[in-house]
Coordinates of C-alpha atoms in Angstrom, one line a residue:
X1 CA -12.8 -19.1 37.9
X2 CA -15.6 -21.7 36.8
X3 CA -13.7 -24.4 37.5
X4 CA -11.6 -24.3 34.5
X5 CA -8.0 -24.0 34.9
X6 CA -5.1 -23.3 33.1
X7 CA -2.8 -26.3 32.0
X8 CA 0.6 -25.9 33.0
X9 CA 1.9 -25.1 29.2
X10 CA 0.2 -22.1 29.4
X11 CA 1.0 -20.9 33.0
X12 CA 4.4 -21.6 32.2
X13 CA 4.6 -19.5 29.3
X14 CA 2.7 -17.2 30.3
X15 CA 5.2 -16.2 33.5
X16 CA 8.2 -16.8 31.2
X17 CA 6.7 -14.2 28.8
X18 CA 5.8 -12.1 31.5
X19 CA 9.2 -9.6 32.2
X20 CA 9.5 -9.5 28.0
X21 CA 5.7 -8.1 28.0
X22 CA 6.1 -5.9 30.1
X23 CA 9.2 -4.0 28.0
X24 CA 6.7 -4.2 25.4
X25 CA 7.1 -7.1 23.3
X26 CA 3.5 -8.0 22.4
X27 CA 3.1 -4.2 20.9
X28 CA 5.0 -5.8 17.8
X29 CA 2.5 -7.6 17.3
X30 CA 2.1 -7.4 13.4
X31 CA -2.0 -6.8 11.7
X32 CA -3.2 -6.4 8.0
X33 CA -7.0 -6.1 7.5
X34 CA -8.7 -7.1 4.2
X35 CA -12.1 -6.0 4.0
X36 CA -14.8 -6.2 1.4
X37 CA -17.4 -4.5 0.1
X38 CA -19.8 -4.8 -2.9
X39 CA -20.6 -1.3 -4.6
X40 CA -24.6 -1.1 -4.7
X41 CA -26.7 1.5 -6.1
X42 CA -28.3 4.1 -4.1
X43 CA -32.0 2.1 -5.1
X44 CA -29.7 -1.0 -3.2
X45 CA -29.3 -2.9 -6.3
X46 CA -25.9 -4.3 -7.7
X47 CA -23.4 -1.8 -9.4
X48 CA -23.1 -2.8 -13.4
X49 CA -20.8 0.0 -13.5
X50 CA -16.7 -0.6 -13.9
X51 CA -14.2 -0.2 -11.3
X52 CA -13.9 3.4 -11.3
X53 CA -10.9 4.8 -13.1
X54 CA -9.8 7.2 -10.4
X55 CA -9.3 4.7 -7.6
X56 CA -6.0 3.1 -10.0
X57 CA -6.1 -0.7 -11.8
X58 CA -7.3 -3.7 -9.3
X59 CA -4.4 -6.0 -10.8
X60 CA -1.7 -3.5 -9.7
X61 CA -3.2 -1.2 -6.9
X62 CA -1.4 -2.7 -3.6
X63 CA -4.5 -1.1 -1.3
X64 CA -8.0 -0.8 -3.9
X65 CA -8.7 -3.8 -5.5
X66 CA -11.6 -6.1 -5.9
X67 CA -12.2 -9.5 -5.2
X68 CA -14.6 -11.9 -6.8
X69 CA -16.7 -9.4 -8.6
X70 CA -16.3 -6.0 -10.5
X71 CA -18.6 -5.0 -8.0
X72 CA -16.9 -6.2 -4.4
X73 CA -14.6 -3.7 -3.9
X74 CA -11.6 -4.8 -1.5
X75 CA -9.6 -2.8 1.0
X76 CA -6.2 -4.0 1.9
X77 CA -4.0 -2.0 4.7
X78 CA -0.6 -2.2 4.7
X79 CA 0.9 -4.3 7.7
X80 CA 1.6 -2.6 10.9
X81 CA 2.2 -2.8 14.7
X82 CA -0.5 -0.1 15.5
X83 CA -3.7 -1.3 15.7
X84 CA -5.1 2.6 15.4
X85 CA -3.1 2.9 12.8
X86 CA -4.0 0.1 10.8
X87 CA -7.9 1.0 11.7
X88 CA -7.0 4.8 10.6
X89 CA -5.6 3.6 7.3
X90 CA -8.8 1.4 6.3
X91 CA -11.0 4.3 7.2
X92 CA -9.4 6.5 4.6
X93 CA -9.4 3.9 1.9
X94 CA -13.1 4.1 2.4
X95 CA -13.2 8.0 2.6
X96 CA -10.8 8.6 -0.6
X97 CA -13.2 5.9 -2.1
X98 CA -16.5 7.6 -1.6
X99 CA -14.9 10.7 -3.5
X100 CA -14.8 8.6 -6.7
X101 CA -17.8 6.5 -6.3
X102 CA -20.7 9.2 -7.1
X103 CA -24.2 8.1 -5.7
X104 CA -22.7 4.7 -5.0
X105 CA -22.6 3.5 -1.7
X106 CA -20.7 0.7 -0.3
X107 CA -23.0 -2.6 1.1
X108 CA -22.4 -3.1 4.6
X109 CA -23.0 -6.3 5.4
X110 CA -21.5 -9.3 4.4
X111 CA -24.9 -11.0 3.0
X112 CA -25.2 -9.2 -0.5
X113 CA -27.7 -6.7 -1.5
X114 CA -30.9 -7.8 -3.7
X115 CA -29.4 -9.7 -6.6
X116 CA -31.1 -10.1 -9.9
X117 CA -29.8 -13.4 -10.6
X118 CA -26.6 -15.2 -11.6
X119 CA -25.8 -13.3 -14.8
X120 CA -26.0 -10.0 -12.6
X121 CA -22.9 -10.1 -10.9
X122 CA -20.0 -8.6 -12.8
X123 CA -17.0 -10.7 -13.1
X124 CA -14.0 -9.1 -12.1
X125 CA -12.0 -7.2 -14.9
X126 CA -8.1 -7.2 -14.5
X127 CA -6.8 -6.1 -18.0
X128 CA -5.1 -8.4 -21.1
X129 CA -2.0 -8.9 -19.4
X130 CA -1.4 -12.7 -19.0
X131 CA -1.7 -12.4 -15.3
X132 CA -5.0 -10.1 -15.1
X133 CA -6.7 -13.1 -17.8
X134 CA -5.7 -15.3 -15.4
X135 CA -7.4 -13.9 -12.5
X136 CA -10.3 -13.0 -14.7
X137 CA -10.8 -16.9 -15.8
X138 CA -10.2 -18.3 -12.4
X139 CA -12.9 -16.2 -11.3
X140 CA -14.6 -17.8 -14.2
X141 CA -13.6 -21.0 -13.2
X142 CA -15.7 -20.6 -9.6
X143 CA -18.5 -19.1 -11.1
X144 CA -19.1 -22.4 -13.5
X145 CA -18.3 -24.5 -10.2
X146 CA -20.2 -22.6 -7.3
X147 CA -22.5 -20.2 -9.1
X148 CA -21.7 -16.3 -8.8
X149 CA -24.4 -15.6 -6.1
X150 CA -22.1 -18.0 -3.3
X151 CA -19.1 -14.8 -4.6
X152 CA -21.1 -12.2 -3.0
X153 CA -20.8 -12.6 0.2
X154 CA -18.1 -10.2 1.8
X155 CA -15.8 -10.4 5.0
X156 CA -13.1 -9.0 6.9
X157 CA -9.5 -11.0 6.6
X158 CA -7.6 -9.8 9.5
X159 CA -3.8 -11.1 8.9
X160 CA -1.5 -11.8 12.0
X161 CA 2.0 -12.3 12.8
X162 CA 3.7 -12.5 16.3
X163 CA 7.0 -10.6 17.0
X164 CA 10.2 -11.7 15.7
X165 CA 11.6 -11.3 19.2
X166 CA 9.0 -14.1 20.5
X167 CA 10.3 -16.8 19.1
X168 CA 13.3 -17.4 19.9
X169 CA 12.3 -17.4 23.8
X170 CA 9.6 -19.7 23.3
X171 CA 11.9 -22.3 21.3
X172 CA 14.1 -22.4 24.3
X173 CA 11.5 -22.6 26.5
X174 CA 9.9 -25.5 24.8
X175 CA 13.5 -27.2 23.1
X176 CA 16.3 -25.9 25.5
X177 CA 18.6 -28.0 23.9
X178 CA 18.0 -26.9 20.3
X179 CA 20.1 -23.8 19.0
X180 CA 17.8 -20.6 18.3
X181 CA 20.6 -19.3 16.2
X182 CA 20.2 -21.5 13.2
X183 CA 17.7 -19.6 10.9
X184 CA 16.1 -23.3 9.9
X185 CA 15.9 -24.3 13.6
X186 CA 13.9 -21.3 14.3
X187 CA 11.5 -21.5 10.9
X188 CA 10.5 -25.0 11.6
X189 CA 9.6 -23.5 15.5
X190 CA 7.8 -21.1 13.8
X191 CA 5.7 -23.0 11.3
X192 CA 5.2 -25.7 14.2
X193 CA 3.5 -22.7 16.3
X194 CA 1.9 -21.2 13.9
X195 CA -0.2 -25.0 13.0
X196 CA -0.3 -24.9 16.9
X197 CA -2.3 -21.7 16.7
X198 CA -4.5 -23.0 13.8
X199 CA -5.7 -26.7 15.8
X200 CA -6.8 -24.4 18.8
X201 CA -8.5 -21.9 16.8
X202 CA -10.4 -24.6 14.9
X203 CA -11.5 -26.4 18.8
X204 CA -12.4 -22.3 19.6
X205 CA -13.2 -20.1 16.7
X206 CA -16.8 -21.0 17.6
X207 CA -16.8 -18.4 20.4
X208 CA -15.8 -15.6 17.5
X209 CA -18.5 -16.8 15.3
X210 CA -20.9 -16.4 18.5
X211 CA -19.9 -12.8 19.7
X212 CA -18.8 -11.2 15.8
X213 CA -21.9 -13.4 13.5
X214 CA -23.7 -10.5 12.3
X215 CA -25.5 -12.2 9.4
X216 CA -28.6 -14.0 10.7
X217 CA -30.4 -12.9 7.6
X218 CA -30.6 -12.8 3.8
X219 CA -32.6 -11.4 1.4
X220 CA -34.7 -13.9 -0.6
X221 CA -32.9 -13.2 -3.7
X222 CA -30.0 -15.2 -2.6
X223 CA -30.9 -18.3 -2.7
X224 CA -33.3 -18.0 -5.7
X225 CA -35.2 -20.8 -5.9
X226 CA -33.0 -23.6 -4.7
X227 CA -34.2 -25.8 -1.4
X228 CA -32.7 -24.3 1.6
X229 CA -34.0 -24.4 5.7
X230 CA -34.4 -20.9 6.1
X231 CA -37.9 -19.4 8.0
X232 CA -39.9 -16.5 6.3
X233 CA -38.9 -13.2 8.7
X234 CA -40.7 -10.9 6.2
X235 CA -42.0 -11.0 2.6
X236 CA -38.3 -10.3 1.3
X237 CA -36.3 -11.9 4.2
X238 CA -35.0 -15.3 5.6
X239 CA -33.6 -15.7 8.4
X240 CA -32.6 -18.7 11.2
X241 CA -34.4 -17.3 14.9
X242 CA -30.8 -18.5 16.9
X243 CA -28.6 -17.9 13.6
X244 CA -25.7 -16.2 14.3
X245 CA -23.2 -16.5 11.0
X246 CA -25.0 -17.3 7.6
X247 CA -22.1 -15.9 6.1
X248 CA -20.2 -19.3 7.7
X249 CA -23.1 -21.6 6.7
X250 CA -24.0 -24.3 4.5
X251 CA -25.5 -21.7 2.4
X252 CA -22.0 -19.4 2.3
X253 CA -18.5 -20.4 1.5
X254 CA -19.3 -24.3 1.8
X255 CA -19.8 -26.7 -1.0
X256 CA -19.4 -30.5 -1.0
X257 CA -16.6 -31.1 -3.1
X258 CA -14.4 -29.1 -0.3
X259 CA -16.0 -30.9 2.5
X260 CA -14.4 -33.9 1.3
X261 CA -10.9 -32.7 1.0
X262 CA -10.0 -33.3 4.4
X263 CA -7.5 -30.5 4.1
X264 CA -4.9 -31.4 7.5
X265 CA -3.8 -28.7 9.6
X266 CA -1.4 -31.3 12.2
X267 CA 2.0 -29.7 10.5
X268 CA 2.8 -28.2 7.5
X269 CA 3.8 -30.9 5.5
X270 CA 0.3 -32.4 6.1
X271 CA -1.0 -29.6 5.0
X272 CA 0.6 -28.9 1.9
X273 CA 0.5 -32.1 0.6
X274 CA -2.9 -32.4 1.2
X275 CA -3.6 -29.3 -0.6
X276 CA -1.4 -29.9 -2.9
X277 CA -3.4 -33.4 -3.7
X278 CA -6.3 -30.9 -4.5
X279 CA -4.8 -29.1 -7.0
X280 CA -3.2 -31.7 -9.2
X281 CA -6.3 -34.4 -8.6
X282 CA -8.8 -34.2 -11.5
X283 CA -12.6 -34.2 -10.7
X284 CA -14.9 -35.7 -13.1
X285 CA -17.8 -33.1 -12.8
X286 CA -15.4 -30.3 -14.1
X287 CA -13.7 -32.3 -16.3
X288 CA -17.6 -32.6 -18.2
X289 CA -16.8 -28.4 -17.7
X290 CA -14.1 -28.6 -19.8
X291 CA -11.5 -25.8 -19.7
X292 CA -11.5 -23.7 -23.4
X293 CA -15.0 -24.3 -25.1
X294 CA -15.5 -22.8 -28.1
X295 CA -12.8 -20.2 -28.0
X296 CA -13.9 -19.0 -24.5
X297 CA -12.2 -20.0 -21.1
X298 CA -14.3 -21.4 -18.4
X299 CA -11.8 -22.7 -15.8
X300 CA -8.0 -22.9 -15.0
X301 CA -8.1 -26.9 -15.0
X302 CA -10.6 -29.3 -13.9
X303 CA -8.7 -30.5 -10.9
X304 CA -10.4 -30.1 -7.5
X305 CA -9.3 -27.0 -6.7
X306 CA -8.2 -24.7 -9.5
X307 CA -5.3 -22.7 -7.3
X308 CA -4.9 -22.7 -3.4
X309 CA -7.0 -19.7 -2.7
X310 CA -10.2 -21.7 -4.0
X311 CA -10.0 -23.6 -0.4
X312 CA -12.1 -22.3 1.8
X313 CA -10.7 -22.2 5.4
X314 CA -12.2 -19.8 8.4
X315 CA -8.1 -19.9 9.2
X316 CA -4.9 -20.0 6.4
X317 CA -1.2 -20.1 6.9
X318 CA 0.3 -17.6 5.0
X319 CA 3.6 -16.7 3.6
X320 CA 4.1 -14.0 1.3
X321 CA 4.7 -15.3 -2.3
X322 CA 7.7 -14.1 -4.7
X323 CA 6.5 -13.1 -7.9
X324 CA 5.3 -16.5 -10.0
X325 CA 5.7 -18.4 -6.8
X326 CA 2.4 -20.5 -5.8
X327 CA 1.2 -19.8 -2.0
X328 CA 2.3 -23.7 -0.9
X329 CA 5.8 -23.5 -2.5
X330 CA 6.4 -19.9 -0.5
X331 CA 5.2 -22.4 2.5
X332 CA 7.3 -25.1 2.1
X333 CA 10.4 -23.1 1.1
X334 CA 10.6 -20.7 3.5
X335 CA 7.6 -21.6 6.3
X336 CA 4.9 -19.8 7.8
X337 CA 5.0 -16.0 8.3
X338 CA 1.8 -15.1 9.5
X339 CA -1.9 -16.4 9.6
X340 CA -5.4 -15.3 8.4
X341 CA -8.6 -15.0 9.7
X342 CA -11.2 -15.4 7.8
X343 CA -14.2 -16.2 9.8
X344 CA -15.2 -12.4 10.8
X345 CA -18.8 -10.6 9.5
X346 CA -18.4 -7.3 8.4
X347 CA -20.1 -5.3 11.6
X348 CA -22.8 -3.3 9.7
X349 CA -23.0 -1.3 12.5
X350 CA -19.8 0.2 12.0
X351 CA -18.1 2.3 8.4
X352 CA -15.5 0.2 8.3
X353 CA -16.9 -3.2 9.0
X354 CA -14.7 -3.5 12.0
X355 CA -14.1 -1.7 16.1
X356 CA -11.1 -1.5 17.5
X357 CA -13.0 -3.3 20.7
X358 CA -13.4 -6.4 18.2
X359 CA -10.0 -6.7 17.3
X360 CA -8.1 -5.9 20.6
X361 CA -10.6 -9.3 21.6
X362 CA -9.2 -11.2 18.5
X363 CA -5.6 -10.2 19.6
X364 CA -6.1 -11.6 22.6
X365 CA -7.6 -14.9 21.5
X366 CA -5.4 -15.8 18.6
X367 CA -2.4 -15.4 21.6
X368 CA -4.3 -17.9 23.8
X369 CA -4.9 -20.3 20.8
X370 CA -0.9 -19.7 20.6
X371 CA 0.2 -20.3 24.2
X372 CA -2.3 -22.9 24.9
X373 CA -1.1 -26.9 24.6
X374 CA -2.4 -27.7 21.0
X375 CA -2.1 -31.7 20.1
X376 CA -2.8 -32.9 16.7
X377 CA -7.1 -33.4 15.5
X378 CA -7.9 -36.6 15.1
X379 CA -10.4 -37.5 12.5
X380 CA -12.9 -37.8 15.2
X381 CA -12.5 -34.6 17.0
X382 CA -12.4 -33.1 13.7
X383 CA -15.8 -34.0 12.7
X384 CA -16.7 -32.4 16.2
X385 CA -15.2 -29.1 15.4
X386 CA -17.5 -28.9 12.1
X387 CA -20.7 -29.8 13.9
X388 CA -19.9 -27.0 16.5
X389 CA -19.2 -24.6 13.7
X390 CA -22.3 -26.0 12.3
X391 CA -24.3 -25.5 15.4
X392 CA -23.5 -22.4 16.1
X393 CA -23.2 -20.5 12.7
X394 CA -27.5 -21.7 12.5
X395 CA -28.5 -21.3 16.4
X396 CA -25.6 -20.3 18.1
X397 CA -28.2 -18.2 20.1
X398 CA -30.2 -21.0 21.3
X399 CA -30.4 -20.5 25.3
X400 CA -28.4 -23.9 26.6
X401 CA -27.2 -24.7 23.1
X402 CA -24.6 -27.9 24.1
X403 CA -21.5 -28.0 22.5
X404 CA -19.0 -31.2 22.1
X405 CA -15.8 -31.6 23.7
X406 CA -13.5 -35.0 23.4
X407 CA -14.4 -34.9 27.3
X408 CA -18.1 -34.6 27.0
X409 CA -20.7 -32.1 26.0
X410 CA -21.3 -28.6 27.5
X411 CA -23.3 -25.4 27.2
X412 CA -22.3 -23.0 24.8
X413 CA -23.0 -20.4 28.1
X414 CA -20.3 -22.8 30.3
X415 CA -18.1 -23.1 27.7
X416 CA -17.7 -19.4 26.7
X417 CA -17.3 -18.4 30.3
X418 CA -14.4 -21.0 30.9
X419 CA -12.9 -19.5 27.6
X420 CA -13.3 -16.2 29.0
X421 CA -11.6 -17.1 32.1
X422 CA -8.8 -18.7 30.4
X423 CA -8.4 -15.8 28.1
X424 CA -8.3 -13.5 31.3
X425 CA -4.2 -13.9 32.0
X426 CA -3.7 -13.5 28.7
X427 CA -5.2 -10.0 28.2
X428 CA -3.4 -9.2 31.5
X429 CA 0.0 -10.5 29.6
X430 CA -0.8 -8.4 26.5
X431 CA -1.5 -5.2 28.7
X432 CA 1.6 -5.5 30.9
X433 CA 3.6 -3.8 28.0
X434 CA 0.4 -0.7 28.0
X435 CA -0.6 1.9 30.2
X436 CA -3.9 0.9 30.1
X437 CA -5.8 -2.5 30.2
X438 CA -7.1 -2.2 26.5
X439 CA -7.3 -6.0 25.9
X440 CA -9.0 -6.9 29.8
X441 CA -11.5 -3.8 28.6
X442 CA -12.2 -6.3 25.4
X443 CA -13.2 -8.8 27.5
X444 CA -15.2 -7.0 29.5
X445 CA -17.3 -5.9 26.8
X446 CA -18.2 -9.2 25.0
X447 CA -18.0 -10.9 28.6
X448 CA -21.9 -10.0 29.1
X449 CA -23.1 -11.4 25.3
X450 CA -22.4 -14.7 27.0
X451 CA -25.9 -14.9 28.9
X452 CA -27.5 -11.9 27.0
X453 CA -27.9 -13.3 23.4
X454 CA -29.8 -10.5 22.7
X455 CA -26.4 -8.4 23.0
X456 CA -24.8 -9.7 20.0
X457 CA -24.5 -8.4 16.8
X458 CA -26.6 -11.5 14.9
X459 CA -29.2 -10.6 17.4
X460 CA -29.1 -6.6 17.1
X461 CA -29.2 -7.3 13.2
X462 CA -32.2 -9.2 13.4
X463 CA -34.2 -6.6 15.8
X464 CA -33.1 -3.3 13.6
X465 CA -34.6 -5.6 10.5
X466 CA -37.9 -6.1 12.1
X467 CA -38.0 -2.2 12.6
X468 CA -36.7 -1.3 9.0
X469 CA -39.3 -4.1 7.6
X470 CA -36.5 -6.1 5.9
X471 CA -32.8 -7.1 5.5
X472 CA -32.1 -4.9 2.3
X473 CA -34.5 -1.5 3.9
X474 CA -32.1 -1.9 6.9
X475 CA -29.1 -2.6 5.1
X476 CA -30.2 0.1 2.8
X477 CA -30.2 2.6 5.5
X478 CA -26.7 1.8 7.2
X479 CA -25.5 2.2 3.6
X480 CA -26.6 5.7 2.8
X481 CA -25.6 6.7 6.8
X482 CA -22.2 5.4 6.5
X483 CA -21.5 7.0 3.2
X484 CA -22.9 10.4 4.4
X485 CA -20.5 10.0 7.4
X486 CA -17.9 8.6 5.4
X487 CA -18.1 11.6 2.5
X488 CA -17.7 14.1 5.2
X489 CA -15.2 12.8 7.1
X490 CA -11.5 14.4 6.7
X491 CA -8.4 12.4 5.3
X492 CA -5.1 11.7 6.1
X493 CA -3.3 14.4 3.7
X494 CA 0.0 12.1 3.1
X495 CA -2.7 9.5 2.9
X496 CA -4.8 10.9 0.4
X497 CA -1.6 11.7 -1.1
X498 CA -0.4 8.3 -1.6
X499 CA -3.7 7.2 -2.6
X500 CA -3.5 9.3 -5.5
X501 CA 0.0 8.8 -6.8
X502 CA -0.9 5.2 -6.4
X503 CA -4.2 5.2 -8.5
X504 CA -1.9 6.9 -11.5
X505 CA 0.9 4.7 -10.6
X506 CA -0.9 1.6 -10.5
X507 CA -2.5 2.4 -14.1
X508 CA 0.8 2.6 -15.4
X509 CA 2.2 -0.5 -13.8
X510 CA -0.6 -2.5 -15.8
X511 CA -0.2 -1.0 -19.2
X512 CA 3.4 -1.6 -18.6
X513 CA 2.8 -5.6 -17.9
X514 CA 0.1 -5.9 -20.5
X515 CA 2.9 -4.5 -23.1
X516 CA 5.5 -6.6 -21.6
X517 CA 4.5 -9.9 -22.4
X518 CA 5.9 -12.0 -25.0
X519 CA 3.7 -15.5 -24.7
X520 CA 0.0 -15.5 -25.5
X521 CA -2.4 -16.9 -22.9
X522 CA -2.8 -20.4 -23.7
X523 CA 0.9 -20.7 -23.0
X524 CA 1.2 -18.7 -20.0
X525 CA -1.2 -21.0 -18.5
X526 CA 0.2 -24.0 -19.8
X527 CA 3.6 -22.9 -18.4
X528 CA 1.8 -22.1 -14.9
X529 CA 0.0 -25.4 -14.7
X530 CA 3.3 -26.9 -15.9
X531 CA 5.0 -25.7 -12.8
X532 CA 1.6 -26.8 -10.2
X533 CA 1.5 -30.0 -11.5
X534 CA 5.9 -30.4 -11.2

């Protein structure tokens, strides 16, 4: 050990956990994975084209659907305790895909192909139903507020959720004297963890953006003209020497109206009314907007944020909503029931953005971020966090880079081995339950990254873009190698199956909520706002 050691919360819980482990608790460990991907033309410019038909309607489809644009498609696996299997499901979404996407390939990195300005990125379609115009005009709404370039950028959600069977053992460690039987008792434990999780992640998620950044550089179409601090890398390219995470820049999913918010993550009543603040508080800028103008839709209100989802977070508590129910009402009736990630590059290195190496290491570390002693952020330490992010996301590479602690700064080299050290018993604890050490193996491979910068993704992006002669010719060329993999690569039969039933299905399910609805628009979403605002 460097000199770090464990505190005792974490020893403790760790042995107490340790004879459950080992009959294999921690392999119910729940994942979902979310995972974009903008379709791009073999030439590596934008798809104009629509959603194709065959992959089923993105309003009802509960796997294919898209995100901000017609063009990002989205992945979504269904949740599961096998991480192969989960990993096995996302690599057939993308093989069914590629049968329906003719010379189309999917963009493998989360930085976007060469854009041809604002106006060229579709807008996402999602059918006359009230609830498809709805997402269809919040998307709308961001692309008035932030621009449609800033909704480009894609990522990997992974989704997480501890076993049932934890709980209850970790309440009476913690609260002997309170009674694990009464199904409110054990929520509020559970939402109480959960924000636990969230603070430590937010003090440690720099080490994630450090070993997974894989967007160092963008193509000079993305920030048009506007000012920005990038350095030439080519006649096409800009890059940051040290970056590690553009993506999780300034120049990504970061505005200033959001920096203000001060969004709380100390408990989830904190955090609900603050975000709740955000969605019923006016802002003068979008109130200039306006919300119908001339006939046409431009935004869901002119409040700060139009719905919950428009706050950016590199980490959400999440609870899965009832039909009509708004994310922070699912939250505060019924607590949190899992958490996502939301910090992770695609890995252009690999088909489906994601190894199994990658997320056997962020297993491993949401766990410690669980087990370790969490207090509540003070304002101060939370402007800390964000310059960390800050640094690291633009020179996390920097040989000697110092980071802040409440104690004092240190090197992002010290730091990261003490964090490895301290994430050692914990992969040990998640193993006990397997035959094999597949989480210890995880940290061995990302271990070495620590002192060889050159090792990481952000840095083997950079050097296979000075040999391709830019970031699109590179991206370009993962692209059409991934697809040729991809289009030859056998399915799942009950998969492929599903898939199919599931595109004619999901067709169906639309036309069927498009002819079902009784209200026209304006009323829907007067009724909707109606119930926000309550």
């Amino acid at each position: 050990m460097r000199g770090s050691t464990l505190t005792k919360t974490i020893k403790d819980r760790i042995e107490f956990l340790r004879p459950v482990a080992q009959r294999g608790l921690f392999n119910q460990i729940k994942r979902g994975l979310e995972k974009e991907g903008l379709r791009t033309t073999p030439a590596s410019k934008l798809a104009q084209t629509d959603h194709p038909k065959a992959l089923g309607s993105t309003l009802t489809h509960p796997y294919i659907t898209t995100d901000y644009s017609e063009a990002l498609l989205e992945f979504i696996t269904p949740v599961s305790s096998k991480l192969t299997e989960t990993l096995g499901f996302l690599k057939d979404l993308h093989v069914f895909s590629y049968r329906h996407l003719g010379d189309e390939v999917i963009w493998p990195a989360s930085m976007p192909c060469k854009l041809q300005g604002n106006e060229s990125i579709p807008i996402a379609q999602y059918g006359s139903s009230n609830s498809g115009i709805m997402k269809t005009v919040y998307r709308h709404g961001l692309s008035w507020r932030y621009g449609r370039i800033m909704q480009s950028i894609a990522g990997l959600h992974y989704n997480f959720s501890l076993p049932e069977a934890l709980w209850p053992a970790l309440l009476h460690l913690k609260y002997p004297e309170r009674d694990a039987k009464d199904p409110q008792v054990l929520q509020d434990f559970i939402s109480e963890q959960y924000f636990a999780l969230i603070r430590n992640f937010r003090r440690y998620s720099w080490l994630l953006l450090y070993l997974f950044g894989a967007s160092p550089a963008v193509d000079k179409s993305f920030v048009e003209d506007k000012p920005h601090q990038l350095d030439e890398l080519d006649t096409d390219t800009l890059f940051l020497p040290y970056a590690t995470s553009l993506r999780m820049s300034d120049l990504g999913y970061q505005n200033n109206v959001q920096s203000s918010l001060k969004i709380c993550f100390n408990s989830l009543e904190n955090y609900v009314n603050t975000l709740n603040h955000a969605i019923r508080t006016p802002y003068a800028p979008y109130e200039t907007l306006g919300v119908k103008v001339d006939g046409q839709y431009r935004q869901l209100n002119t409040n700060i944020l139009q719905i919950e989802n428009e706050y950016y977070s590199d980490i959400r508590p999440k609870r899965v909503t009832e039909s009509g129910e708004r994310p922070s009402e699912a939250l505060t009736q019924r607590g949190v029931e899992y958490i996502e990630v939301r910090c992770i590059d695609l890995n252009p290195f690999e088909a489906i953005g994601i190894t199994e190496t990658q997320a056997r290491f962020v297993d491993t570390f949401l766990l410690f971020c669980l087990l370790e002693n969490s207090t509540q952020i003070p304002d101060d330490e939370c402007k800390m966090l964000d310059e960390n992010h800050s640094d690291i996301v633009n020179r996390g590479r920097l040989p000697g880079l110092m980071l802040q602690t409440p104690k004092g700064t240190i090197s992002r080299e010290e730091w990261s081995h003490q964090l490895f050290d301290r994430l050692q018993p914990v992969a040990e604890l998640l193993d006990s339950g397997n035959d094999n050490a597949i989480h210890q193996a995880a940290l061995d491979a990302f271990r070495p990254l620590i002192d060889q910068p050159e090792l990481t993704p952000s840095a083997q992006v950079l050097e296979a873009i000075r040999k391709a002669g830019s970031f699109t010719a590179f991206a370009q060329q993962q692209a059409h190698q991934q697809a040729d993999l991809l289009r030859t690569t056998p399915i799942n039969k009950a998969r492929e199956a599903l898939f199919i039933q599931l595109s004619e299905s999901s067709i169906r399910q639309q036309a069927d909520q498009e002819e079902a609805d009784q209200i026209d628009f304006d009323t829907f979403l007067a009724d909707y706002m109606a119930r926000q605002s309550a």
